[in-house]
Amino acid sequence: MTADTDARIARLLHHRKAGLSQGEPVVPPISVATTFHLPQAQGAAHHYGRSGQPTWDAVEAQLAILEGAEVVSFPSGMAAITAALVCCLKAGARVMIPSDGYYVTRLLGRDLLQVYGVEVVQVPTLEMADRDFAGFQVIYIETPSNPGLDVVDIAALARRAHAAGALLIADNTTMTPLLQRPLDLGADLVVAADTKAPAGHSDALFGHVAGRDANLMARVREWRRQSGSVPGPFEAYLVHRGLETLEVRLSRMCASAAVIAERLAAHPKVRGLRYPGLPGDPSHGSVGGQMANGGFLIGFELAGEAEAEAFLARCPLIEQATSFGGVHTAAERRARWGDAVAEGFIRLSVGVEPVEVLWSAIDAALEG
Ligand SMILES: *Cc1c(COP(=O)(O)O)cnc(C)c1O
């Protein structure tokens, strides 16, 4: 972590302090009020729970410190992605999205955006660098992509998008704002599923949009109010608590992932291993640049579907579950969702278990 990131983490942990008076709680209360004392229409911080409320304020303040930007929170990553795309597009517009990114984003393009008259063009992440952006209003990227872990050069794409008159939206879920800051590299909006590492305990759905253009962020905020796509106060509280330990968890998870990836790559039953942190990985050039490290996700192939399912079933320290970024190591065969990957392809999300215990369990499960 850089000194700048360290300072953000410290600020995040103490962000409520300056606003507290004698006897007030250190952690934010879970505010369940839908309506607020309002004798006059003007001058109150809050008036109605769909427009804004104190527990959202607390988690948005933390995320704003990490992003260095204004933040609007949403009830899930998909709600944040929908908000960003709807606010930047209208009928007749064209958007480029990755054909190898999170699959529900592609479904949203097909079943919502296209139905409302937006042309959705799917391009593999690695080919975006060579595509002409002329005629597009939005270029939407996911880097590293989920599950393939391919990367694009965010700064280069932002320059080219802006030259073509398009906005760049980046899904930063696989890295979190601690490991990658697309807004610093020129992206107009960041979207993220805080359901993953930021919440971190597989117990809350949450998302956010971050941006530095006040007009664009006002549209996103107004979309939340009009669509009613609002997070629950308990989820906001859980994400607030999760964010306080994000850096500690990520340190363990990413360090363990580097160890596990290196050993998996050397294993005779493993093929096609992808981990951006390994020298020789096609995405390695971005590590130390736009990515602080290689992250906590590893992709690899076993011989086929049966071998992959048997491995997952045998390993006592791998949760067989979708999603990633939680404290428990988890993995699944992505072909079961229709991702364009080999039948034996596994996406492994490394958790916080002590690494040697975790590796022993993985090694034993590989032996069968
Ligand atoms: C999980 C995920 C999402 C969706 O987040 P939800 O909170 O499940 O709606 C979006 N993008 C990426 C890259 C994801 O991994």
mmCIF file of C-alpha atoms and ligand atoms in Angstrom:
data_model
loop_
_atom_site.group_PDB
_atom_site.id
_atom_site.type_symbol
_atom_site.label_atom_id
_atom_site.label_comp_id
_atom_site.label_asym_id
_atom_site.label_seq_id
_atom_site.Cartn_x
_atom_site.Cartn_y
_atom_site.Cartn_z
ATOM 1 C CA MET A 1 0.000 0.000 0.000
ATOM 2 C CA THR A 2 1.224 3.497 -0.776
ATOM 3 C CA ALA A 3 1.496 6.235 1.857
ATOM 4 C CA ASP A 4 -1.545 7.863 0.276
ATOM 5 C CA THR A 5 -3.590 4.665 0.684
ATOM 6 C CA ASP A 6 -2.392 4.268 4.271
ATOM 7 C CA ALA A 7 -3.615 7.797 5.042
ATOM 8 C CA ARG A 8 -7.034 6.995 3.531
ATOM 9 C CA ILE A 9 -7.349 3.835 5.651
ATOM 10 C CA ALA A 10 -6.572 5.792 8.830
ATOM 11 C CA ARG A 11 -9.071 8.531 7.887
ATOM 12 C CA LEU A 12 -11.718 5.913 7.126
ATOM 13 C CA LEU A 13 -11.346 4.394 10.592
ATOM 14 C CA HIS A 14 -11.788 7.767 12.325
ATOM 15 C CA HIS A 15 -14.187 9.476 9.938
ATOM 16 C CA ARG A 16 -16.975 9.894 12.536
ATOM 17 C CA LYS A 17 -14.786 11.362 15.267
ATOM 18 C CA ALA A 18 -14.915 15.031 14.284
ATOM 19 C CA GLY A 19 -18.736 14.991 14.149
ATOM 20 C CA LEU A 20 -19.330 13.315 17.545
ATOM 21 C CA SER A 21 -20.454 15.165 20.646
ATOM 22 C CA GLN A 22 -20.087 13.996 24.231
ATOM 23 C CA GLY A 23 -21.763 10.617 24.813
ATOM 24 C CA GLU A 24 -22.627 9.829 21.181
ATOM 25 C CA PRO A 25 -21.997 6.294 19.836
ATOM 26 C CA VAL A 26 -18.645 5.631 18.162
ATOM 27 C CA VAL A 27 -20.183 3.330 15.550
ATOM 28 C CA PRO A 28 -23.056 4.584 13.388
ATOM 29 C CA PRO A 29 -26.538 3.650 14.650
ATOM 30 C CA ILE A 30 -28.677 1.479 12.360
ATOM 31 C CA SER A 31 -31.236 4.140 11.583
ATOM 32 C CA VAL A 32 -34.556 2.579 10.614
ATOM 33 C CA ALA A 33 -36.565 5.819 10.402
ATOM 34 C CA THR A 34 -38.427 6.374 7.134
ATOM 35 C CA THR A 35 -39.361 9.926 8.025
ATOM 36 C CA PHE A 36 -37.590 12.737 9.906
ATOM 37 C CA HIS A 37 -38.726 15.622 12.145
ATOM 38 C CA LEU A 38 -39.582 18.373 9.658
ATOM 39 C CA PRO A 39 -41.588 21.367 10.912
ATOM 40 C CA GLN A 40 -40.266 23.417 7.965
ATOM 41 C CA ALA A 41 -39.694 22.091 4.453
ATOM 42 C CA GLN A 42 -36.156 23.548 4.279
ATOM 43 C CA GLY A 43 -32.976 23.148 6.269
ATOM 44 C CA ALA A 44 -32.969 19.488 7.387
ATOM 45 C CA ALA A 45 -30.248 16.990 6.462
ATOM 46 C CA HIS A 46 -32.925 14.331 5.937
ATOM 47 C CA HIS A 47 -36.631 14.402 5.254
ATOM 48 C CA TYR A 48 -37.693 11.015 3.836
ATOM 49 C CA GLY A 49 -35.885 7.672 3.879
ATOM 50 C CA ARG A 50 -35.925 7.108 0.111
ATOM 51 C CA SER A 51 -33.919 10.323 -0.451
ATOM 52 C CA GLY A 52 -31.234 9.809 2.168
ATOM 53 C CA GLN A 53 -30.674 8.646 5.737
ATOM 54 C CA PRO A 54 -27.909 8.588 8.384
ATOM 55 C CA THR A 55 -26.648 4.986 8.034
ATOM 56 C CA TRP A 56 -26.150 5.461 4.279
ATOM 57 C CA ASP A 57 -24.318 8.701 5.082
ATOM 58 C CA ALA A 58 -21.849 6.807 7.284
ATOM 59 C CA VAL A 59 -20.924 4.166 4.711
ATOM 60 C CA GLU A 60 -20.902 6.673 1.842
ATOM 61 C CA ALA A 61 -18.474 8.818 3.849
ATOM 62 C CA GLN A 62 -16.093 5.846 4.170
ATOM 63 C CA LEU A 63 -16.353 4.957 0.485
ATOM 64 C CA ALA A 64 -15.869 8.625 -0.479
ATOM 65 C CA ILE A 65 -12.559 8.610 1.439
ATOM 66 C CA LEU A 66 -11.390 5.477 -0.408
ATOM 67 C CA GLU A 67 -12.551 6.688 -3.844
ATOM 68 C CA GLY A 68 -11.594 10.345 -3.385
ATOM 69 C CA ALA A 69 -14.974 11.118 -4.931
ATOM 70 C CA GLU A 70 -18.682 11.568 -4.310
ATOM 71 C CA VAL A 71 -20.420 8.241 -3.640
ATOM 72 C CA VAL A 72 -24.050 7.128 -3.992
ATOM 73 C CA SER A 73 -24.835 3.760 -2.409
ATOM 74 C CA PHE A 74 -27.194 1.124 -3.810
ATOM 75 C CA PRO A 75 -28.800 -2.125 -2.614
ATOM 76 C CA SER A 76 -26.505 -4.291 -4.799
ATOM 77 C CA GLY A 77 -23.732 -4.117 -7.350
ATOM 78 C CA MET A 78 -26.282 -4.599 -10.141
ATOM 79 C CA ALA A 79 -28.384 -1.702 -8.817
ATOM 80 C CA ALA A 80 -25.265 0.508 -9.002
ATOM 81 C CA ILE A 81 -24.434 -0.704 -12.524
ATOM 82 C CA THR A 82 -28.020 -0.106 -13.662
ATOM 83 C CA ALA A 83 -27.978 3.417 -12.194
ATOM 84 C CA ALA A 84 -24.699 4.351 -13.894
ATOM 85 C CA LEU A 85 -25.728 3.018 -17.297
ATOM 86 C CA VAL A 86 -29.261 4.462 -17.222
ATOM 87 C CA CYS A 87 -27.900 7.895 -16.240
ATOM 88 C CA CYS A 88 -25.340 7.965 -19.077
ATOM 89 C CA LEU A 89 -27.455 6.523 -21.921
ATOM 90 C CA LYS A 90 -30.685 7.232 -23.763
ATOM 91 C CA ALA A 91 -32.550 5.718 -26.711
ATOM 92 C CA GLY A 92 -30.398 5.742 -29.833
ATOM 93 C CA ALA A 93 -27.101 5.692 -27.882
ATOM 94 C CA ARG A 94 -24.420 3.001 -28.199
ATOM 95 C CA VAL A 95 -22.547 1.354 -25.339
ATOM 96 C CA MET A 96 -19.588 -1.038 -25.506
ATOM 97 C CA ILE A 97 -19.532 -3.695 -22.775
ATOM 98 C CA PRO A 98 -17.154 -6.633 -22.214
ATOM 99 C CA SER A 99 -18.353 -9.964 -23.626
ATOM 100 C CA ASP A 100 -16.281 -11.728 -20.938
ATOM 101 C CA GLY A 101 -17.278 -9.690 -17.866
ATOM 102 C CA TYR A 102 -19.861 -10.291 -15.146
ATOM 103 C CA TYR A 103 -22.683 -12.142 -16.928
ATOM 104 C CA VAL A 104 -25.623 -10.304 -15.349
ATOM 105 C CA THR A 105 -24.296 -7.027 -16.791
ATOM 106 C CA ARG A 106 -24.621 -8.619 -20.245
ATOM 107 C CA LEU A 107 -28.176 -9.728 -19.438
ATOM 108 C CA LEU A 108 -28.984 -6.155 -18.361
ATOM 109 C CA GLY A 109 -27.678 -4.933 -21.711
ATOM 110 C CA ARG A 110 -29.842 -7.406 -23.587
ATOM 111 C CA ASP A 111 -33.046 -7.320 -21.533
ATOM 112 C CA LEU A 112 -33.184 -3.687 -20.366
ATOM 113 C CA LEU A 113 -30.911 -1.348 -22.354
ATOM 114 C CA GLN A 114 -31.579 -2.872 -25.761
ATOM 115 C CA VAL A 115 -35.341 -3.040 -25.111
ATOM 116 C CA TYR A 116 -35.269 0.730 -24.405
ATOM 117 C CA GLY A 117 -33.462 1.524 -27.647
ATOM 118 C CA VAL A 118 -29.780 1.488 -26.644
ATOM 119 C CA GLU A 119 -27.426 -0.395 -28.952
ATOM 120 C CA VAL A 120 -25.231 -2.726 -26.870
ATOM 121 C CA VAL A 121 -21.978 -3.888 -28.484
ATOM 122 C CA GLN A 122 -20.123 -6.739 -26.771
ATOM 123 C CA VAL A 123 -16.331 -6.858 -27.167
ATOM 124 C CA PRO A 124 -13.829 -9.163 -25.390
ATOM 125 C CA THR A 125 -11.863 -7.201 -22.762
ATOM 126 C CA LEU A 126 -8.542 -7.764 -24.526
ATOM 127 C CA GLU A 127 -9.901 -6.448 -27.859
ATOM 128 C CA MET A 128 -11.212 -3.171 -26.437
ATOM 129 C CA ALA A 129 -7.769 -1.592 -26.781
ATOM 130 C CA ASP A 130 -7.960 -1.966 -30.579
ATOM 131 C CA ARG A 131 -11.592 -0.999 -31.169
ATOM 132 C CA ASP A 132 -12.734 2.310 -32.629
ATOM 133 C CA PHE A 133 -14.806 4.206 -30.027
ATOM 134 C CA ALA A 134 -16.366 6.609 -32.557
ATOM 135 C CA GLY A 135 -20.159 6.703 -32.259
ATOM 136 C CA PHE A 136 -20.229 5.350 -28.681
ATOM 137 C CA GLN A 137 -21.633 7.329 -25.737
ATOM 138 C CA VAL A 138 -20.307 4.919 -23.090
ATOM 139 C CA ILE A 139 -17.358 2.542 -22.917
ATOM 140 C CA TYR A 140 -17.910 0.148 -20.005
ATOM 141 C CA ILE A 141 -14.970 -1.898 -18.712
ATOM 142 C CA GLU A 142 -14.320 -4.506 -16.040
ATOM 143 C CA THR A 143 -10.638 -4.902 -15.143
ATOM 144 C CA PRO A 144 -9.461 -7.455 -14.178
ATOM 145 C CA SER A 145 -12.497 -9.102 -15.759
ATOM 146 C CA ASN A 146 -14.578 -11.637 -13.854
ATOM 147 C CA PRO A 147 -13.802 -14.519 -14.265
ATOM 148 C CA GLY A 148 -11.051 -14.391 -16.947
ATOM 149 C CA LEU A 149 -8.803 -11.850 -15.119
ATOM 150 C CA ASP A 150 -7.888 -10.013 -18.318
ATOM 151 C CA VAL A 151 -7.017 -6.342 -17.936
ATOM 152 C CA VAL A 152 -7.248 -3.156 -19.965
ATOM 153 C CA ASP A 153 -5.128 -0.021 -19.600
ATOM 154 C CA ILE A 154 -7.645 2.253 -17.863
ATOM 155 C CA ALA A 155 -5.788 5.523 -18.540
ATOM 156 C CA ALA A 156 -5.333 4.723 -22.240
ATOM 157 C CA LEU A 157 -8.989 3.762 -22.662
ATOM 158 C CA ALA A 158 -10.147 6.874 -20.785
ATOM 159 C CA ARG A 159 -8.104 9.094 -23.128
ATOM 160 C CA ARG A 160 -9.487 7.371 -26.219
ATOM 161 C CA ALA A 161 -13.070 7.367 -24.887
ATOM 162 C CA HIS A 162 -12.906 11.087 -24.137
ATOM 163 C CA ALA A 163 -11.374 11.841 -27.552
ATOM 164 C CA ALA A 164 -14.373 10.058 -29.096
ATOM 165 C CA GLY A 165 -16.819 12.017 -26.900
ATOM 166 C CA ALA A 166 -17.696 8.966 -24.775
ATOM 167 C CA LEU A 167 -17.759 8.420 -21.012
ATOM 168 C CA LEU A 168 -15.731 5.618 -19.416
ATOM 169 C CA ILE A 169 -17.433 3.558 -16.675
ATOM 170 C CA ALA A 170 -15.286 1.026 -14.781
ATOM 171 C CA ASP A 171 -16.564 -1.924 -12.753
ATOM 172 C CA ASN A 172 -13.913 -2.067 -10.017
ATOM 173 C CA THR A 173 -15.378 -4.995 -8.045
ATOM 174 C CA THR A 174 -12.474 -7.417 -8.474
ATOM 175 C CA MET A 175 -9.931 -4.900 -7.082
ATOM 176 C CA THR A 176 -11.828 -2.579 -4.646
ATOM 177 C CA PRO A 177 -10.766 1.087 -4.289
ATOM 178 C CA LEU A 178 -7.854 0.038 -2.066
ATOM 179 C CA LEU A 179 -6.127 -1.852 -4.881
ATOM 180 C CA GLN A 180 -7.166 0.185 -7.927
ATOM 181 C CA ARG A 181 -8.539 3.722 -8.396
ATOM 182 C CA PRO A 182 -9.994 4.093 -11.907
ATOM 183 C CA LEU A 183 -11.164 7.689 -11.282
ATOM 184 C CA ASP A 184 -7.516 8.752 -10.806
ATOM 185 C CA LEU A 185 -6.786 7.226 -14.215
ATOM 186 C CA GLY A 186 -9.535 9.166 -15.987
ATOM 187 C CA ALA A 187 -12.657 6.996 -15.624
ATOM 188 C CA ASP A 188 -15.832 9.103 -15.318
ATOM 189 C CA LEU A 189 -17.693 6.704 -13.029
ATOM 190 C CA VAL A 190 -16.735 3.705 -10.930
ATOM 191 C CA VAL A 191 -19.330 1.049 -10.154
ATOM 192 C CA ALA A 192 -18.721 -1.753 -7.668
ATOM 193 C CA ALA A 193 -20.361 -4.642 -5.853
ATOM 194 C CA ASP A 194 -19.576 -4.048 -2.172
ATOM 195 C CA THR A 195 -21.286 -7.396 -1.659
ATOM 196 C CA LYS A 196 -17.831 -8.874 -2.347
ATOM 197 C CA ALA A 197 -14.633 -7.912 -0.458
ATOM 198 C CA PRO A 198 -15.831 -4.586 1.060
ATOM 199 C CA ALA A 199 -18.663 -6.267 3.028
ATOM 200 C CA GLY A 200 -16.422 -9.310 3.131
ATOM 201 C CA HIS A 201 -18.449 -11.768 5.208
ATOM 202 C CA SER A 202 -20.984 -13.030 2.625
ATOM 203 C CA ASP A 203 -23.877 -11.506 4.553
ATOM 204 C CA ALA A 204 -24.847 -8.275 2.793
ATOM 205 C CA LEU A 205 -25.744 -7.209 -0.748
ATOM 206 C CA PHE A 206 -24.568 -3.654 -1.473
ATOM 207 C CA GLY A 207 -23.115 -1.504 -4.240
ATOM 208 C CA HIS A 208 -22.011 2.014 -5.041
ATOM 209 C CA VAL A 209 -21.376 4.495 -7.827
ATOM 210 C CA ALA A 210 -18.470 6.938 -7.405
ATOM 211 C CA GLY A 211 -17.624 9.964 -9.538
ATOM 212 C CA ARG A 212 -16.112 13.448 -9.527
ATOM 213 C CA ASP A 213 -18.528 15.153 -11.938
ATOM 214 C CA ALA A 214 -21.149 16.818 -9.729
ATOM 215 C CA ASN A 215 -23.788 16.937 -12.485
ATOM 216 C CA LEU A 216 -23.407 13.267 -13.338
ATOM 217 C CA MET A 217 -23.496 12.272 -9.657
ATOM 218 C CA ALA A 218 -26.628 14.413 -9.123
ATOM 219 C CA ARG A 219 -28.320 12.402 -11.898
ATOM 220 C CA VAL A 220 -27.251 9.135 -10.220
ATOM 221 C CA ARG A 221 -28.601 10.349 -6.853
ATOM 222 C CA GLU A 222 -31.880 11.423 -8.477
ATOM 223 C CA TRP A 223 -32.150 8.016 -10.220
ATOM 224 C CA ARG A 224 -31.960 6.355 -6.788
ATOM 225 C CA ARG A 225 -34.748 8.600 -5.472
ATOM 226 C CA GLN A 226 -37.008 8.120 -8.505
ATOM 227 C CA SER A 227 -36.419 4.405 -9.096
ATOM 228 C CA GLY A 228 -36.549 3.632 -5.359
ATOM 229 C CA SER A 229 -33.407 1.499 -5.683
ATOM 230 C CA VAL A 230 -32.421 2.068 -2.041
ATOM 231 C CA PRO A 231 -30.133 0.093 0.291
ATOM 232 C CA GLY A 232 -31.408 -1.176 3.630
ATOM 233 C CA PRO A 233 -29.995 0.393 6.818
ATOM 234 C CA PHE A 234 -28.824 -2.944 8.238
ATOM 235 C CA GLU A 235 -26.857 -3.700 5.049
ATOM 236 C CA ALA A 236 -25.363 -0.197 5.165
ATOM 237 C CA TYR A 237 -24.263 -0.885 8.752
ATOM 238 C CA LEU A 238 -22.722 -4.252 7.814
ATOM 239 C CA VAL A 239 -20.768 -2.713 4.933
ATOM 240 C CA HIS A 240 -19.606 0.096 7.237
ATOM 241 C CA ARG A 241 -18.270 -2.514 9.642
ATOM 242 C CA GLY A 242 -16.738 -4.546 6.813
ATOM 243 C CA LEU A 243 -14.900 -1.567 5.352
ATOM 244 C CA GLU A 244 -13.113 -0.993 8.671
ATOM 245 C CA THR A 245 -11.199 -4.259 8.202
ATOM 246 C CA LEU A 246 -11.004 -4.295 4.382
ATOM 247 C CA GLU A 247 -7.302 -3.500 4.286
ATOM 248 C CA VAL A 248 -6.387 -6.105 6.917
ATOM 249 C CA ARG A 249 -8.408 -8.796 5.139
ATOM 250 C CA LEU A 250 -7.071 -7.865 1.701
ATOM 251 C CA SER A 251 -3.469 -7.990 2.938
ATOM 252 C CA ARG A 252 -3.927 -11.603 4.055
ATOM 253 C CA MET A 253 -6.043 -12.649 1.074
ATOM 254 C CA CYS A 254 -3.730 -11.190 -1.589
ATOM 255 C CA ALA A 255 -0.531 -12.476 0.078
ATOM 256 C CA SER A 256 -2.056 -15.962 0.367
ATOM 257 C CA ALA A 257 -3.327 -15.837 -3.234
ATOM 258 C CA ALA A 258 0.220 -15.131 -4.456
ATOM 259 C CA VAL A 259 1.522 -18.207 -2.596
ATOM 260 C CA ILE A 260 -1.340 -20.486 -3.688
ATOM 261 C CA ALA A 261 -1.148 -19.315 -7.320
ATOM 262 C CA GLU A 262 2.561 -20.049 -7.559
ATOM 263 C CA ARG A 263 2.120 -23.556 -6.121
ATOM 264 C CA LEU A 264 -0.974 -24.304 -8.254
ATOM 265 C CA ALA A 265 0.895 -23.188 -11.373
ATOM 266 C CA ALA A 266 3.595 -25.766 -10.629
ATOM 267 C CA HIS A 267 1.087 -28.582 -9.999
ATOM 268 C CA PRO A 268 0.940 -31.266 -12.735
ATOM 269 C CA LYS A 269 -2.896 -31.482 -12.694
ATOM 270 C CA VAL A 270 -3.382 -27.720 -13.144
ATOM 271 C CA ARG A 271 -3.478 -25.981 -16.524
ATOM 272 C CA GLY A 272 -4.107 -22.465 -17.772
ATOM 273 C CA LEU A 273 -3.510 -20.797 -14.425
ATOM 274 C CA ARG A 274 -4.351 -17.089 -14.328
ATOM 275 C CA TYR A 275 -3.167 -14.835 -11.516
ATOM 276 C CA PRO A 276 -2.130 -11.291 -12.427
ATOM 277 C CA GLY A 277 0.445 -11.292 -9.629
ATOM 278 C CA LEU A 278 2.538 -14.046 -11.244
ATOM 279 C CA PRO A 279 5.332 -12.967 -13.601
ATOM 280 C CA GLY A 280 4.423 -14.351 -17.009
ATOM 281 C CA ASP A 281 0.665 -13.895 -16.540
ATOM 282 C CA PRO A 282 -0.786 -11.886 -19.473
ATOM 283 C CA SER A 283 -2.152 -9.321 -16.956
ATOM 284 C CA HIS A 284 1.083 -9.021 -14.947
ATOM 285 C CA GLY A 285 2.156 -5.800 -16.682
ATOM 286 C CA SER A 286 -0.609 -3.884 -14.854
ATOM 287 C CA VAL A 287 0.551 -5.002 -11.385
ATOM 288 C CA GLY A 288 2.475 -2.251 -9.662
ATOM 289 C CA GLY A 289 0.910 0.193 -12.129
ATOM 290 C CA GLN A 290 -2.866 0.548 -12.172
ATOM 291 C CA MET A 291 -3.251 -2.469 -9.858
ATOM 292 C CA ALA A 292 -1.561 -2.337 -6.442
ATOM 293 C CA ASN A 293 -1.085 -6.115 -6.454
ATOM 294 C CA GLY A 294 -2.359 -9.312 -8.068
ATOM 295 C CA GLY A 295 -5.564 -9.464 -6.012
ATOM 296 C CA PHE A 296 -7.178 -12.477 -4.359
ATOM 297 C CA LEU A 297 -8.780 -14.214 -7.366
ATOM 298 C CA ILE A 298 -7.145 -17.125 -9.206
ATOM 299 C CA GLY A 299 -8.420 -18.894 -12.316
ATOM 300 C CA PHE A 300 -7.258 -22.358 -13.333
ATOM 301 C CA GLU A 301 -8.364 -25.471 -15.187
ATOM 302 C CA LEU A 302 -8.538 -29.100 -14.164
ATOM 303 C CA ALA A 303 -8.956 -31.844 -16.791
ATOM 304 C CA GLY A 304 -12.735 -31.501 -17.110
ATOM 305 C CA GLU A 305 -16.083 -30.976 -15.377
ATOM 306 C CA ALA A 306 -15.928 -34.208 -13.323
ATOM 307 C CA GLU A 307 -12.372 -33.562 -12.096
ATOM 308 C CA ALA A 308 -13.190 -29.956 -11.166
ATOM 309 C CA GLU A 309 -16.400 -30.867 -9.304
ATOM 310 C CA ALA A 310 -14.642 -33.719 -7.467
ATOM 311 C CA PHE A 311 -11.802 -31.399 -6.402
ATOM 312 C CA LEU A 312 -14.249 -28.794 -5.062
ATOM 313 C CA ALA A 313 -16.275 -31.436 -3.210
ATOM 314 C CA ARG A 314 -13.119 -32.975 -1.641
ATOM 315 C CA CYS A 315 -11.515 -29.788 -0.292
ATOM 316 C CA PRO A 316 -12.788 -29.045 3.243
ATOM 317 C CA LEU A 317 -11.460 -25.470 3.210
ATOM 318 C CA ILE A 318 -13.159 -24.354 -0.023
ATOM 319 C CA GLU A 319 -16.788 -23.247 0.183
ATOM 320 C CA GLN A 320 -18.586 -24.419 -2.955
ATOM 321 C CA ALA A 321 -20.355 -21.162 -3.556
ATOM 322 C CA THR A 322 -20.680 -18.407 -6.119
ATOM 323 C CA SER A 323 -19.472 -14.890 -5.339
ATOM 324 C CA PHE A 324 -16.001 -13.945 -4.036
ATOM 325 C CA GLY A 325 -14.103 -11.662 -1.701
ATOM 326 C CA GLY A 326 -15.373 -13.206 1.533
ATOM 327 C CA VAL A 327 -13.334 -14.356 4.521
ATOM 328 C CA HIS A 328 -13.931 -18.018 3.603
ATOM 329 C CA THR A 329 -12.015 -19.358 0.614
ATOM 330 C CA ALA A 330 -14.635 -20.141 -2.037
ATOM 331 C CA ALA A 331 -14.624 -21.533 -5.543
ATOM 332 C CA GLU A 332 -16.864 -22.713 -8.311
ATOM 333 C CA ARG A 333 -16.861 -23.995 -11.857
ATOM 334 C CA ARG A 334 -17.857 -20.927 -13.870
ATOM 335 C CA ALA A 335 -19.065 -22.885 -16.925
ATOM 336 C CA ARG A 336 -22.136 -23.805 -14.844
ATOM 337 C CA TRP A 337 -23.329 -20.196 -15.357
ATOM 338 C CA GLY A 338 -22.596 -20.212 -19.078
ATOM 339 C CA ASP A 339 -19.370 -18.160 -18.903
ATOM 340 C CA ALA A 340 -17.259 -18.750 -22.008
ATOM 341 C CA VAL A 341 -14.616 -20.797 -20.178
ATOM 342 C CA ALA A 342 -13.490 -24.441 -20.267
ATOM 343 C CA GLU A 343 -15.717 -26.977 -18.453
ATOM 344 C CA GLY A 344 -12.929 -27.645 -15.937
ATOM 345 C CA PHE A 345 -12.250 -23.919 -15.245
ATOM 346 C CA ILE A 346 -12.393 -22.950 -11.563
ATOM 347 C CA ARG A 347 -12.477 -19.437 -10.116
ATOM 348 C CA LEU A 348 -10.895 -19.512 -6.681
ATOM 349 C CA SER A 349 -11.392 -16.649 -4.217
ATOM 350 C CA VAL A 350 -8.737 -16.894 -1.517
ATOM 351 C CA GLY A 351 -9.976 -16.108 1.999
ATOM 352 C CA VAL A 352 -8.244 -15.377 5.292
ATOM 353 C CA GLU A 353 -7.419 -18.939 6.426
ATOM 354 C CA PRO A 354 -3.738 -19.334 7.410
ATOM 355 C CA VAL A 355 -2.046 -20.036 4.095
ATOM 356 C CA GLU A 356 -0.150 -23.251 4.891
ATOM 357 C CA VAL A 357 -3.296 -24.934 6.251
ATOM 358 C CA LEU A 358 -5.201 -23.785 3.189
ATOM 359 C CA TRP A 359 -2.527 -24.998 0.778
ATOM 360 C CA SER A 360 -2.325 -28.419 2.472
ATOM 361 C CA ALA A 361 -6.087 -28.850 2.016
ATOM 362 C CA ILE A 362 -5.955 -27.767 -1.638
ATOM 363 C CA ASP A 363 -2.931 -29.978 -2.358
ATOM 364 C CA ALA A 364 -4.588 -33.010 -0.743
ATOM 365 C CA ALA A 365 -7.832 -32.412 -2.686
ATOM 366 C CA LEU A 366 -5.874 -32.207 -5.950
ATOM 367 C CA GLU A 367 -4.277 -35.588 -5.224
ATOM 368 C CA GLY A 368 -7.743 -37.116 -4.874
HETATM 369 C C1 LIG B 1 -20.862 -9.698 -8.159
HETATM 370 C C2 LIG B 1 -20.552 -8.727 -9.227
HETATM 371 C C3 LIG B 1 -21.491 -7.776 -9.631
HETATM 372 C C4 LIG B 1 -22.911 -7.744 -9.077
HETATM 373 O O1 LIG B 1 -22.984 -7.460 -7.723
HETATM 374 P P1 LIG B 1 -24.294 -7.829 -6.844
HETATM 375 O O2 LIG B 1 -24.060 -7.161 -5.554
HETATM 376 O O3 LIG B 1 -24.357 -9.319 -6.779
HETATM 377 O O4 LIG B 1 -25.480 -7.265 -7.577
HETATM 378 C C5 LIG B 1 -21.112 -6.874 -10.602
HETATM 379 N N1 LIG B 1 -19.887 -6.897 -11.162
HETATM 380 C C6 LIG B 1 -18.964 -7.801 -10.811
HETATM 381 C C7 LIG B 1 -17.617 -7.773 -11.452
HETATM 382 C C8 LIG B 1 -19.268 -8.753 -9.842
HETATM 383 O O5 LIG B 1 -18.349 -9.669 -9.516
#
